[in-house]
XYZ file of C-alpha atoms in Angstrom:
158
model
C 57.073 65.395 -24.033
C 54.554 62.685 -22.243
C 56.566 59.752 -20.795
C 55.027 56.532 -20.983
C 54.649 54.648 -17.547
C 57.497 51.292 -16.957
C 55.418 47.952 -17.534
C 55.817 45.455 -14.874
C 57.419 42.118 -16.556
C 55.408 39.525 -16.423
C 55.931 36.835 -14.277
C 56.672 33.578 -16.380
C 54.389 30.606 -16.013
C 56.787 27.568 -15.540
C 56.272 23.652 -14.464
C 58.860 21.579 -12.807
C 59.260 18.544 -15.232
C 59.901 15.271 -13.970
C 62.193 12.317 -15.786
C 60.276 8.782 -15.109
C 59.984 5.477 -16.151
C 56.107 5.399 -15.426
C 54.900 8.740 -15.392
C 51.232 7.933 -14.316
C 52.495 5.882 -11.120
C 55.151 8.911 -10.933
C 51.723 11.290 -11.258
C 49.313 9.680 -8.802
C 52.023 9.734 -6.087
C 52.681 12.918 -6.183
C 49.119 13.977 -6.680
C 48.377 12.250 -3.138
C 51.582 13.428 -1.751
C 51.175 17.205 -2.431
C 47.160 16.834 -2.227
C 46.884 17.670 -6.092
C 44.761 16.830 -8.785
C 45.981 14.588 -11.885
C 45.373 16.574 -14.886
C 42.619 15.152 -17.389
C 43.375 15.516 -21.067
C 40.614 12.990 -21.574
C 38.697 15.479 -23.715
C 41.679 16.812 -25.914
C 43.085 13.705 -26.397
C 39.134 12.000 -27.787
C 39.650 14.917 -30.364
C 43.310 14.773 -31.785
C 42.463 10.691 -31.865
C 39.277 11.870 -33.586
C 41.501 14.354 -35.861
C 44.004 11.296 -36.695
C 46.405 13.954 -35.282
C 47.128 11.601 -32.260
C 48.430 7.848 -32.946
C 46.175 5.536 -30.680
C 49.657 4.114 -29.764
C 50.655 7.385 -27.782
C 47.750 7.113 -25.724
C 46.870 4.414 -22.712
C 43.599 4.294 -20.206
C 44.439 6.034 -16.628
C 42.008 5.836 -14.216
C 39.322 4.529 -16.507
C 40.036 7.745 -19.059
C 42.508 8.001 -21.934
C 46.030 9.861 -21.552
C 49.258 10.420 -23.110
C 51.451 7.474 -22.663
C 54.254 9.458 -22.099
C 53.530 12.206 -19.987
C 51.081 13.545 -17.179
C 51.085 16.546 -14.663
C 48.846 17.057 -11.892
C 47.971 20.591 -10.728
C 46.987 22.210 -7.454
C 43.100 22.339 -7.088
C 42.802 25.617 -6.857
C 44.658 26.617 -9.815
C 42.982 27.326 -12.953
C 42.988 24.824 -15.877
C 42.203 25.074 -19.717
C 38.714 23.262 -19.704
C 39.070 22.073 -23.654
C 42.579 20.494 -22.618
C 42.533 19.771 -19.303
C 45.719 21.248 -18.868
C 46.809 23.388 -15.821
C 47.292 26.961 -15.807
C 49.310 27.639 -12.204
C 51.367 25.365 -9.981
C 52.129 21.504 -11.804
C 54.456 18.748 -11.801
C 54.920 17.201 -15.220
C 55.939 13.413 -15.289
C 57.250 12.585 -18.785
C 58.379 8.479 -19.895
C 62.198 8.609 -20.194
C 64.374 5.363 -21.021
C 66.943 5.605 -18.004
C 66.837 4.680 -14.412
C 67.517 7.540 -11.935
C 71.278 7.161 -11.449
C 72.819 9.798 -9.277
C 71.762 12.474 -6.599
C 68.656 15.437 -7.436
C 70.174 18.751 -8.086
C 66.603 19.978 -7.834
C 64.050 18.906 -4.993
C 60.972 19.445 -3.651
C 60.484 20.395 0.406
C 57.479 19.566 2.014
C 55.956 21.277 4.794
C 53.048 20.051 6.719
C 52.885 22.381 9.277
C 54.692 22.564 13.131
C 54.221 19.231 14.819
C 53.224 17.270 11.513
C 56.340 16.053 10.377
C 56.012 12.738 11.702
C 52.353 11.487 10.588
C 53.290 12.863 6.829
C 56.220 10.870 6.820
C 54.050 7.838 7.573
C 51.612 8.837 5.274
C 54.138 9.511 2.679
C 56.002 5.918 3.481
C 52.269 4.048 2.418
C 51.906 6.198 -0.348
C 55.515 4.400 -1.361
C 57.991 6.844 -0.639
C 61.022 5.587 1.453
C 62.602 7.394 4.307
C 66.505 7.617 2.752
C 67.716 9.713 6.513
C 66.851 11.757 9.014
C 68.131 15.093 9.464
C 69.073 17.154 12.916
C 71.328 20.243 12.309
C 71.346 23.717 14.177
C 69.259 25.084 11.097
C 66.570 22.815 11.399
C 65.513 18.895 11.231
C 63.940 16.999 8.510
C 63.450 13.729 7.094
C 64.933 12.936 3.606
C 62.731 10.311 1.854
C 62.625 9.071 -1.982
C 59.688 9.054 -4.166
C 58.699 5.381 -5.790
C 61.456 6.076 -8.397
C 63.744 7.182 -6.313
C 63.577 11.071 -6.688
C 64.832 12.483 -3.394
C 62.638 15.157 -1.572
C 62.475 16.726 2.105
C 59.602 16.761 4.893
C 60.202 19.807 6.975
């Protein structure tokens, strides 16, 4: 009797999704934050519009191109995308229109980390990008500097 070999699970493709009153501000933040690219469904979205499968309502012009009005991700360069859609295929942050104001603390974050001695000038850059420093942190673990995204989404700069 042959045994057949144990198949390594795959590993599940996720996205962190984001709550947010303006998704594409929310988007082009973090795309200039993390160094990312905001995803272009430009082409998909010409063809469900084209289809009739896609109110013209649901979509809005982003940085001279049509999107979703209700949701955009951005993507790490160097992932792989789905040319016909535009969408991302690795590591994305997807910023979808919800009615609600952020109201109480993250139970999920993102940490930043620049590198060793580059803590300081990100923060800075971060703070013109719009984020706002919310405290700075000095324990026996480490330091870092808690700041807020435009909407208020807290996040850490190691």
């Amino acid at each position: 009797m042959s045994e057949t070999p144990a198949t390594e699970p795959t590993p599940v493709h996720w996205k962190l999704v984001v709550d947010s009153l303006d998704p594409h501000t929310q988007a082009d933040f973090w795309a200039a934050a993390l160094h990312y690219t905001v995803e272009d469904n430009s082409a998909l979205i010409e063809r469900l519009l084209g289809l009739g499968a896609l109110p013209g309502a649901a979509t809005l012009e982003h940085h001279g191109r049509p999107a979703f009005r209700d949701l955009i991700a951005v993507r790490h360069p160097a992932d792989p995308f789905d040319a016909e859609s535009g969408t991302g295929l690795g590591r994305r942050l997807l910023f979808q229109r919800v009615p609600e104001h952020k109201t109480v603390k993250n139970r999920l974050h993102l940490d930043l980390h620049p590198g060793a001695g580059r803590r300081e000038g990100e923060v800075e850059r971060l703070t013109a990008l719009g984020a706002s420093v919310l405290r700075e942190v000095k324990e026996p673990s480490g330091a870092w500097v808690v700041m807020a995204d435009p909407e208020g989404n807290e996040f850490c700069v190691h």
